[in-house]
PDB file of C-alpha atoms and ligand atoms in Angstrom:
ATOM      1  CA  MET J 554     113.919  93.869  36.833  1.00  0.00           C
ATOM      2  CA  GLU J 555     114.717  92.884  40.390  1.00  0.00           C
ATOM      3  CA  LEU J 556     117.105  93.935  43.150  1.00  0.00           C
ATOM      4  CA  LYS J 557     118.553  91.511  45.658  1.00  0.00           C
ATOM      5  CA  ILE J 558     119.128  93.367  48.918  1.00  0.00           C
ATOM      6  CA  CYS J 559     121.339  92.083  51.725  1.00  0.00           C
ATOM      7  CA  HIS J 560     120.414  93.267  55.223  1.00  0.00           C
ATOM      8  CA  MET J 561     123.651  92.797  57.123  1.00  0.00           C
ATOM      9  CA  TYR J 562     123.516  92.264  60.902  1.00  0.00           C
ATOM     10  CA  PRO J 563     119.753  92.888  61.283  1.00  0.00           C
ATOM     11  CA  ASP J 564     120.057  91.095  64.646  1.00  0.00           C
ATOM     12  CA  VAL J 565     122.479  93.574  66.243  1.00  0.00           C
ATOM     13  CA  LEU J 566     122.542  96.752  64.122  1.00  0.00           C
ATOM     14  CA  ASN J 567     119.012  98.146  64.138  1.00  0.00           C
ATOM     15  CA  LEU J 568     118.719 101.349  66.149  1.00  0.00           C
ATOM     16  CA  TYR J 569     115.936 103.953  65.926  1.00  0.00           C
ATOM     17  CA  GLY J 570     113.946 102.003  63.355  1.00  0.00           C
ATOM     18  CA  ASP J 571     116.780 101.563  60.843  1.00  0.00           C
ATOM     19  CA  ARG J 572     114.832  98.546  59.544  1.00  0.00           C
ATOM     20  CA  GLY J 573     112.449 101.130  58.072  1.00  0.00           C
ATOM     21  CA  ASP J 574     115.118 101.818  55.441  1.00  0.00           C
ATOM     22  CA  ILE J 575     114.782  98.247  54.158  1.00  0.00           C
ATOM     23  CA  ILE J 576     110.990  98.620  54.046  1.00  0.00           C
ATOM     24  CA  CYS J 577     111.292 101.928  52.189  1.00  0.00           C
ATOM     25  CA  LEU J 578     113.746 100.546  49.598  1.00  0.00           C
ATOM     26  CA  SER J 579     111.470  97.538  49.040  1.00  0.00           C
ATOM     27  CA  ARG J 580     108.236  99.536  48.729  1.00  0.00           C
ATOM     28  CA  ARG J 581     109.667 102.095  46.315  1.00  0.00           C
ATOM     29  CA  LEU J 582     110.745  99.223  44.069  1.00  0.00           C
ATOM     30  CA  GLN J 583     107.433  97.347  44.362  1.00  0.00           C
ATOM     31  CA  TRP J 584     105.353 100.475  43.675  1.00  0.00           C
ATOM     32  CA  ARG J 585     107.198 100.676  40.356  1.00  0.00           C
ATOM     33  CA  GLY J 586     106.649  97.029  39.531  1.00  0.00           C
ATOM     34  CA  ILE J 587     110.308  96.144  40.193  1.00  0.00           C
ATOM     35  CA  GLY J 588     110.987  92.919  42.080  1.00  0.00           C
ATOM     36  CA  VAL J 589     112.857  92.827  45.380  1.00  0.00           C
ATOM     37  CA  GLN J 590     114.308  90.083  47.551  1.00  0.00           C
ATOM     38  CA  VAL J 591     115.684  90.826  51.000  1.00  0.00           C
ATOM     39  CA  THR J 592     118.137  88.398  52.607  1.00  0.00           C
ATOM     40  CA  ARG J 593     119.083  88.748  56.251  1.00  0.00           C
ATOM     41  CA  LEU J 594     122.702  88.110  57.118  1.00  0.00           C
ATOM     42  CA  PRO J 595     122.894  87.884  60.917  1.00  0.00           C
ATOM     43  CA  ILE J 596     125.857  86.887  63.064  1.00  0.00           C
ATOM     44  CA  GLY J 597     126.934  83.346  62.193  1.00  0.00           C
ATOM     45  CA  ARG J 598     125.682  83.361  58.614  1.00  0.00           C
ATOM     46  CA  GLN J 599     128.019  83.849  55.650  1.00  0.00           C
ATOM     47  CA  ALA J 600     127.094  84.584  52.059  1.00  0.00           C
ATOM     48  CA  ALA J 601     128.945  85.726  48.955  1.00  0.00           C
ATOM     49  CA  LEU J 602     128.131  89.415  48.574  1.00  0.00           C
ATOM     50  CA  SER J 603     128.640  89.163  44.800  1.00  0.00           C
ATOM     51  CA  GLY J 604     125.150  87.638  44.682  1.00  0.00           C
ATOM     52  CA  PHE J 605     123.562  90.911  45.875  1.00  0.00           C
ATOM     53  CA  ASP J 606     122.755  94.260  44.251  1.00  0.00           C
ATOM     54  CA  LEU J 607     122.618  96.434  47.382  1.00  0.00           C
ATOM     55  CA  VAL J 608     123.784  96.017  50.980  1.00  0.00           C
ATOM     56  CA  PHE J 609     122.203  97.762  53.965  1.00  0.00           C
ATOM     57  CA  ILE J 610     123.886  98.001  57.399  1.00  0.00           C
ATOM     58  CA  GLY J 611     122.095  99.763  60.247  1.00  0.00           C
ATOM     59  CA  GLY J 612     123.451 101.432  63.362  1.00  0.00           C
ATOM     60  CA  GLY J 613     124.302 100.064  66.789  1.00  0.00           C
ATOM     61  CA  GLN J 614     125.847 101.135  70.034  1.00  0.00           C
ATOM     62  CA  ASP J 615     129.420 100.454  71.151  1.00  0.00           C
ATOM     63  CA  PHE J 616     128.282  97.219  72.806  1.00  0.00           C
ATOM     64  CA  GLU J 617     126.741  95.784  69.632  1.00  0.00           C
ATOM     65  CA  GLN J 618     129.761  96.839  67.600  1.00  0.00           C
ATOM     66  CA  GLN J 619     131.957  94.807  69.956  1.00  0.00           C
ATOM     67  CA  VAL J 620     129.579  91.822  69.837  1.00  0.00           C
ATOM     68  CA  LEU J 621     129.835  91.507  66.060  1.00  0.00           C
ATOM     69  CA  LEU J 622     133.633  91.871  65.798  1.00  0.00           C
ATOM     70  CA  GLU J 623     134.480  88.177  65.973  1.00  0.00           C
ATOM     71  CA  ASP J 624     131.936  87.315  63.294  1.00  0.00           C
ATOM     72  CA  LEU J 625     133.082  90.215  61.118  1.00  0.00           C
ATOM     73  CA  HIS J 626     136.667  88.961  61.095  1.00  0.00           C
ATOM     74  CA  ARG J 627     135.592  85.421  60.233  1.00  0.00           C
ATOM     75  CA  GLY J 628     135.233  86.330  56.553  1.00  0.00           C
ATOM     76  CA  LYS J 629     132.664  89.111  56.172  1.00  0.00           C
ATOM     77  CA  ASP J 630     135.536  91.630  56.358  1.00  0.00           C
ATOM     78  CA  ARG J 631     137.163  90.252  53.174  1.00  0.00           C
ATOM     79  CA  GLU J 632     133.793  89.902  51.447  1.00  0.00           C
ATOM     80  CA  ILE J 633     132.868  93.510  52.208  1.00  0.00           C
ATOM     81  CA  ARG J 634     136.234  94.942  51.114  1.00  0.00           C
ATOM     82  CA  ALA J 635     136.066  93.066  47.795  1.00  0.00           C
ATOM     83  CA  ALA J 636     132.433  94.050  47.200  1.00  0.00           C
ATOM     84  CA  VAL J 637     133.151  97.723  47.915  1.00  0.00           C
ATOM     85  CA  GLU J 638     136.039  97.735  45.433  1.00  0.00           C
ATOM     86  CA  ASP J 639     133.806  95.981  42.907  1.00  0.00           C
ATOM     87  CA  GLY J 640     131.317  98.873  43.077  1.00  0.00           C
ATOM     88  CA  LEU J 641     128.514  97.137  44.985  1.00  0.00           C
ATOM     89  CA  PRO J 642     126.196  99.818  46.417  1.00  0.00           C
ATOM     90  CA  PHE J 643     126.066 100.013  50.229  1.00  0.00           C
ATOM     91  CA  LEU J 644     124.048 102.158  52.594  1.00  0.00           C
ATOM     92  CA  ALA J 645     125.612 102.090  56.056  1.00  0.00           C
ATOM     93  CA  ILE J 646     124.231 103.962  59.058  1.00  0.00           C
ATOM     94  CA  CYS J 647     126.145 105.254  62.093  1.00  0.00           C
ATOM     95  CA  GLY J 648     127.613 102.176  63.852  1.00  0.00           C
ATOM     96  CA  GLY J 649     127.476 100.324  60.510  1.00  0.00           C
ATOM     97  CA  TYR J 650     129.171 103.264  58.798  1.00  0.00           C
ATOM     98  CA  GLN J 651     131.921 103.312  61.446  1.00  0.00           C
ATOM     99  CA  MET J 652     132.333  99.544  60.939  1.00  0.00           C
ATOM    100  CA  LEU J 653     133.375 100.057  57.303  1.00  0.00           C
ATOM    101  CA  GLY J 654     136.292 102.237  58.440  1.00  0.00           C
ATOM    102  CA  SER J 655     139.621 101.167  59.961  1.00  0.00           C
ATOM    103  CA  TYR J 656     138.771 101.355  63.638  1.00  0.00           C
ATOM    104  CA  TYR J 657     136.629 102.865  66.358  1.00  0.00           C
ATOM    105  CA  GLU J 658     138.216 103.766  69.668  1.00  0.00           C
ATOM    106  CA  THR J 659     135.647 104.352  72.384  1.00  0.00           C
ATOM    107  CA  PHE J 660     135.938 107.287  74.773  1.00  0.00           C
ATOM    108  CA  ASP J 661     137.153 104.933  77.513  1.00  0.00           C
ATOM    109  CA  GLY J 662     139.927 103.620  75.264  1.00  0.00           C
ATOM    110  CA  GLN J 663     138.485 100.316  74.004  1.00  0.00           C
ATOM    111  CA  ARG J 664     139.480  99.729  70.437  1.00  0.00           C
ATOM    112  CA  CYS J 665     137.335  97.976  67.830  1.00  0.00           C
ATOM    113  CA  ASP J 666     139.498  97.043  64.866  1.00  0.00           C
ATOM    114  CA  PHE J 667     137.158  97.239  61.924  1.00  0.00           C
ATOM    115  CA  ILE J 668     137.790  96.429  58.277  1.00  0.00           C
ATOM    116  CA  GLY J 669     139.270  99.412  56.437  1.00  0.00           C
ATOM    117  CA  ALA J 670     136.904  99.093  53.476  1.00  0.00           C
ATOM    118  CA  LEU J 671     136.683 102.893  53.674  1.00  0.00           C
ATOM    119  CA  ASP J 672     139.595 105.206  54.408  1.00  0.00           C
ATOM    120  CA  LEU J 673     138.280 106.640  57.681  1.00  0.00           C
ATOM    121  CA  TYR J 674     138.495 106.120  61.430  1.00  0.00           C
ATOM    122  CA  THR J 675     136.424 107.085  64.457  1.00  0.00           C
ATOM    123  CA  VAL J 676     137.362 108.127  67.980  1.00  0.00           C
ATOM    124  CA  GLY J 677     134.829 108.479  70.794  1.00  0.00           C
ATOM    125  CA  SER J 678     134.408 111.822  72.521  1.00  0.00           C
ATOM    126  CA  LYS J 679     132.975 112.759  75.892  1.00  0.00           C
ATOM    127  CA  LYS J 680     130.086 114.694  74.446  1.00  0.00           C
ATOM    128  CA  ARG J 681     127.367 112.815  72.556  1.00  0.00           C
ATOM    129  CA  MET J 682     126.302 114.406  69.321  1.00  0.00           C
ATOM    130  CA  ILE J 683     122.530 114.075  69.438  1.00  0.00           C
ATOM    131  CA  GLY J 684     119.630 115.621  67.609  1.00  0.00           C
ATOM    132  CA  ASN J 685     117.776 116.198  64.401  1.00  0.00           C
ATOM    133  CA  TYR J 686     120.114 117.519  61.725  1.00  0.00           C
ATOM    134  CA  LYS J 687     120.265 118.198  58.023  1.00  0.00           C
ATOM    135  CA  PHE J 688     122.878 118.094  55.308  1.00  0.00           C
ATOM    136  CA  GLN J 689     123.245 118.753  51.608  1.00  0.00           C
ATOM    137  CA  CYS J 690     124.593 115.817  49.623  1.00  0.00           C
ATOM    138  CA  GLU J 691     127.482 116.473  47.265  1.00  0.00           C
ATOM    139  CA  PRO J 692     126.409 116.542  43.591  1.00  0.00           C
ATOM    140  CA  GLU J 693     128.121 113.199  42.875  1.00  0.00           C
ATOM    141  CA  ALA J 694     126.107 111.673  45.738  1.00  0.00           C
ATOM    142  CA  GLY J 695     122.826 112.851  44.225  1.00  0.00           C
ATOM    143  CA  GLY J 696     122.814 116.423  45.550  1.00  0.00           C
ATOM    144  CA  SER J 697     119.631 116.118  47.641  1.00  0.00           C
ATOM    145  CA  LEU J 698     118.883 117.802  50.965  1.00  0.00           C
ATOM    146  CA  VAL J 699     118.678 115.142  53.691  1.00  0.00           C
ATOM    147  CA  VAL J 700     116.973 115.431  57.079  1.00  0.00           C
ATOM    148  CA  GLY J 701     117.869 112.891  59.757  1.00  0.00           C
ATOM    149  CA  PHE J 702     118.558 112.118  63.377  1.00  0.00           C
ATOM    150  CA  GLU J 703     122.040 111.540  64.788  1.00  0.00           C
ATOM    151  CA  ASN J 704     123.200 110.113  68.110  1.00  0.00           C
ATOM    152  CA  HIS J 705     126.866 109.211  68.383  1.00  0.00           C
ATOM    153  CA  SER J 706     129.875 109.832  70.543  1.00  0.00           C
ATOM    154  CA  GLY J 707     132.305 108.836  67.782  1.00  0.00           C
ATOM    155  CA  LYS J 708     133.990 111.556  65.762  1.00  0.00           C
ATOM    156  CA  THR J 709     134.809 110.306  62.288  1.00  0.00           C
ATOM    157  CA  ARG J 710     137.733 111.619  60.249  1.00  0.00           C
ATOM    158  CA  LEU J 711     137.939 110.951  56.528  1.00  0.00           C
ATOM    159  CA  GLY J 712     141.153 110.018  54.737  1.00  0.00           C
ATOM    160  CA  GLY J 713     142.106 111.372  51.340  1.00  0.00           C
ATOM    161  CA  SER J 714     140.533 108.631  49.227  1.00  0.00           C
ATOM    162  CA  VAL J 715     136.924 109.074  50.364  1.00  0.00           C
ATOM    163  CA  ARG J 716     134.690 112.074  49.774  1.00  0.00           C
ATOM    164  CA  PRO J 717     132.200 113.372  52.321  1.00  0.00           C
ATOM    165  CA  LEU J 718     128.613 112.412  51.558  1.00  0.00           C
ATOM    166  CA  GLY J 719     127.577 116.000  52.145  1.00  0.00           C
ATOM    167  CA  LYS J 720     127.931 119.295  53.998  1.00  0.00           C
ATOM    168  CA  VAL J 721     126.282 119.791  57.380  1.00  0.00           C
ATOM    169  CA  LEU J 722     123.701 122.590  57.352  1.00  0.00           C
ATOM    170  CA  SER J 723     122.617 122.097  60.946  1.00  0.00           C
ATOM    171  CA  GLY J 724     123.859 119.584  63.567  1.00  0.00           C
ATOM    172  CA  TYR J 725     127.170 117.729  63.951  1.00  0.00           C
ATOM    173  CA  GLY J 726     127.723 115.216  61.132  1.00  0.00           C
ATOM    174  CA  ASN J 727     131.052 113.375  61.094  1.00  0.00           C
ATOM    175  CA  ASN J 728     132.692 115.187  63.981  1.00  0.00           C
ATOM    176  CA  GLY J 729     131.022 118.542  64.677  1.00  0.00           C
ATOM    177  CA  GLU J 730     134.169 120.336  63.546  1.00  0.00           C
ATOM    178  CA  ASP J 731     134.921 120.171  59.839  1.00  0.00           C
ATOM    179  CA  GLY J 732     131.375 120.555  58.475  1.00  0.00           C
ATOM    180  CA  THR J 733     131.384 117.190  56.713  1.00  0.00           C
ATOM    181  CA  GLU J 734     128.754 114.485  56.989  1.00  0.00           C
ATOM    182  CA  GLY J 735     129.158 110.838  56.053  1.00  0.00           C
ATOM    183  CA  ALA J 736     131.327 109.315  53.373  1.00  0.00           C
ATOM    184  CA  HIS J 737     130.984 108.466  49.715  1.00  0.00           C
ATOM    185  CA  TYR J 738     133.384 106.069  48.025  1.00  0.00           C
ATOM    186  CA  LYS J 739     132.597 104.280  44.759  1.00  0.00           C
ATOM    187  CA  ASN J 740     128.976 103.211  45.407  1.00  0.00           C
ATOM    188  CA  VAL J 741     129.184 103.224  49.205  1.00  0.00           C
ATOM    189  CA  PHE J 742     127.101 105.778  51.087  1.00  0.00           C
ATOM    190  CA  GLY J 743     127.880 106.051  54.803  1.00  0.00           C
ATOM    191  CA  THR J 744     125.962 108.413  57.073  1.00  0.00           C
ATOM    192  CA  TYR J 745     125.152 109.163  60.708  1.00  0.00           C
ATOM    193  CA  SER J 746     121.495 109.517  59.826  1.00  0.00           C
ATOM    194  CA  HIS J 747     119.039 107.272  61.689  1.00  0.00           C
ATOM    195  CA  GLY J 748     115.397 107.874  61.883  1.00  0.00           C
ATOM    196  CA  PRO J 749     114.937 105.806  59.693  1.00  0.00           C
ATOM    197  CA  LEU J 750     116.632 107.842  56.999  1.00  0.00           C
ATOM    198  CA  LEU J 751     114.939 106.894  53.756  1.00  0.00           C
ATOM    199  CA  PRO J 752     111.151 107.301  54.275  1.00  0.00           C
ATOM    200  CA  LYS J 753     111.454 111.053  54.729  1.00  0.00           C
ATOM    201  CA  ASN J 754     114.204 111.448  52.124  1.00  0.00           C
ATOM    202  CA  PRO J 755     112.709 109.927  48.968  1.00  0.00           C
ATOM    203  CA  ALA J 756     115.173 111.644  46.615  1.00  0.00           C
ATOM    204  CA  PHE J 757     118.109 110.104  48.463  1.00  0.00           C
ATOM    205  CA  CYS J 758     116.386 106.701  48.474  1.00  0.00           C
ATOM    206  CA  ASP J 759     115.815 106.892  44.728  1.00  0.00           C
ATOM    207  CA  HIS J 760     119.447 107.873  44.148  1.00  0.00           C
ATOM    208  CA  LEU J 761     120.483 104.623  45.853  1.00  0.00           C
ATOM    209  CA  LEU J 762     117.972 102.561  43.879  1.00  0.00           C
ATOM    210  CA  GLN J 763     119.046 104.216  40.627  1.00  0.00           C
ATOM    211  CA  THR J 764     122.707 103.488  41.420  1.00  0.00           C
ATOM    212  CA  ALA J 765     121.939  99.817  42.105  1.00  0.00           C
ATOM    213  CA  LEU J 766     119.692  99.385  39.044  1.00  0.00           C
ATOM    214  CA  GLU J 767     122.153 101.086  36.695  1.00  0.00           C
ATOM    215  CA  ARG J 768     124.982  98.933  37.935  1.00  0.00           C
ATOM    216  CA  LYS J 769     122.921  95.797  37.326  1.00  0.00           C
ATOM    217  CA  TYR J 770     121.059  96.668  34.122  1.00  0.00           C
ATOM    218  CA  GLY J 771     123.212  99.365  32.521  1.00  0.00           C
ATOM    219  CA  ARG J 772     120.451 101.960  32.553  1.00  0.00           C
ATOM    220  CA  ALA J 773     117.366 102.559  34.638  1.00  0.00           C
ATOM    221  CA  GLU J 774     114.622 105.165  34.584  1.00  0.00           C
ATOM    222  CA  LEU J 775     112.746 105.371  37.837  1.00  0.00           C
ATOM    223  CA  GLU J 776     109.072 106.198  37.355  1.00  0.00           C
ATOM    224  CA  PRO J 777     108.063 109.164  39.533  1.00  0.00           C
ATOM    225  CA  LEU J 778     105.884 108.269  42.544  1.00  0.00           C
ATOM    226  CA  ASP J 779     103.306 110.280  44.442  1.00  0.00           C
ATOM    227  CA  ASP J 780     105.585 111.497  47.235  1.00  0.00           C
ATOM    228  CA  ALA J 781     103.193 114.045  48.772  1.00  0.00           C
ATOM    229  CA  ALA J 782     103.309 112.489  52.273  1.00  0.00           C
ATOM    230  CA  GLU J 783     107.053 111.833  52.147  1.00  0.00           C
ATOM    231  CA  LEU J 784     107.835 115.351  50.969  1.00  0.00           C
ATOM    232  CA  PHE J 785     105.519 116.866  53.574  1.00  0.00           C
ATOM    233  CA  ALA J 786     107.494 115.033  56.295  1.00  0.00           C
ATOM    234  CA  HIS J 787     110.793 116.040  54.696  1.00  0.00           C
ATOM    235  CA  ASP J 788     109.912 119.718  54.271  1.00  0.00           C
ATOM    236  CA  GLU J 789     108.363 119.989  57.730  1.00  0.00           C
ATOM    237  CA  MET J 790     111.554 118.644  59.360  1.00  0.00           C
ATOM    238  CA  ALA J 791     113.778 120.774  57.114  1.00  0.00           C
ATOM    239  CA  LYS J 792     111.850 123.860  58.316  1.00  0.00           C
ATOM    240  CA  ARG J 793     112.081 122.887  62.001  1.00  0.00           C
ATOM    241  CA  ILE J 794     115.804 122.081  62.070  1.00  0.00           C
TER     242      ILE J 794
HETATM  243  N1  LIG Q2031     128.640 103.485  68.939  1.00  0.00           N
HETATM  244  C1  LIG Q2031     128.739 104.542  68.051  1.00  0.00           C
HETATM  245  C2  LIG Q2031     128.884 105.918  68.663  1.00  0.00           C
HETATM  246  O1  LIG Q2031     128.291 106.220  69.697  1.00  0.00           O
HETATM  247  C3  LIG Q2031     127.566 104.456  67.089  1.00  0.00           C
HETATM  248  C4  LIG Q2031     126.219 104.831  67.672  1.00  0.00           C
HETATM  249  C5  LIG Q2031     125.059 104.664  66.751  1.00  0.00           C
HETATM  250  O2  LIG Q2031     125.033 103.810  65.830  1.00  0.00           O
HETATM  251  N2  LIG Q2031     124.009 105.429  66.998  1.00  0.00           N
HETATM  252  O3  LIG Q2031     129.619 106.707  68.105  1.00  0.00           O
END
């Protein structure tokens, strides 16, 4: 067994160690004897997403989101929309999560027209939503408790065709108002959680890997790993937040 992972925009979307999510996905596969190939897809490089089993998009600030717009609308937008509808698993963080929606309007009124792969939009607010936070994933998104770090000015509103990824237990999440965090649509998981997210949330990481392996191979049983260190980090943060 092997997963082919696409790391989209590693050159511009990589805040707060988001690259650690790629390392975590890779290691948890390798420790189980499952092969992994990671392909970087920076600005200027195109590839058919149908050749991948999982796509990762990290976070970036308003500036980086504007920098990638031209490249995004040169074909990656169509590729992403088709792949999402086809059930390809995605993990998208913060700026990358916003990028999958229809648009992001910054607090000073600059509009980034994104791609509408997910039925959601984001509008910047004066107050930044910063800090460690935690949320409970919805059962259909694996149901695990996730601890993370958020830093965004954008308030995201979900349309009717996407479900929230989870419920905020502490912190802001999508907008600090409706108690939702992230989005879940088909096999796309969008979240505000940097940190990186996956090393201290092994259950959530395994849910993603399971989703990708089942889609590719029909069924997949993930061997349990010794997660003592990961769970210590997770539980310690869950207690503090
Ligand atoms: N630019 C976005 C915002 O501030 C995303 C920031 C991020 O990825 N941390 O809302």
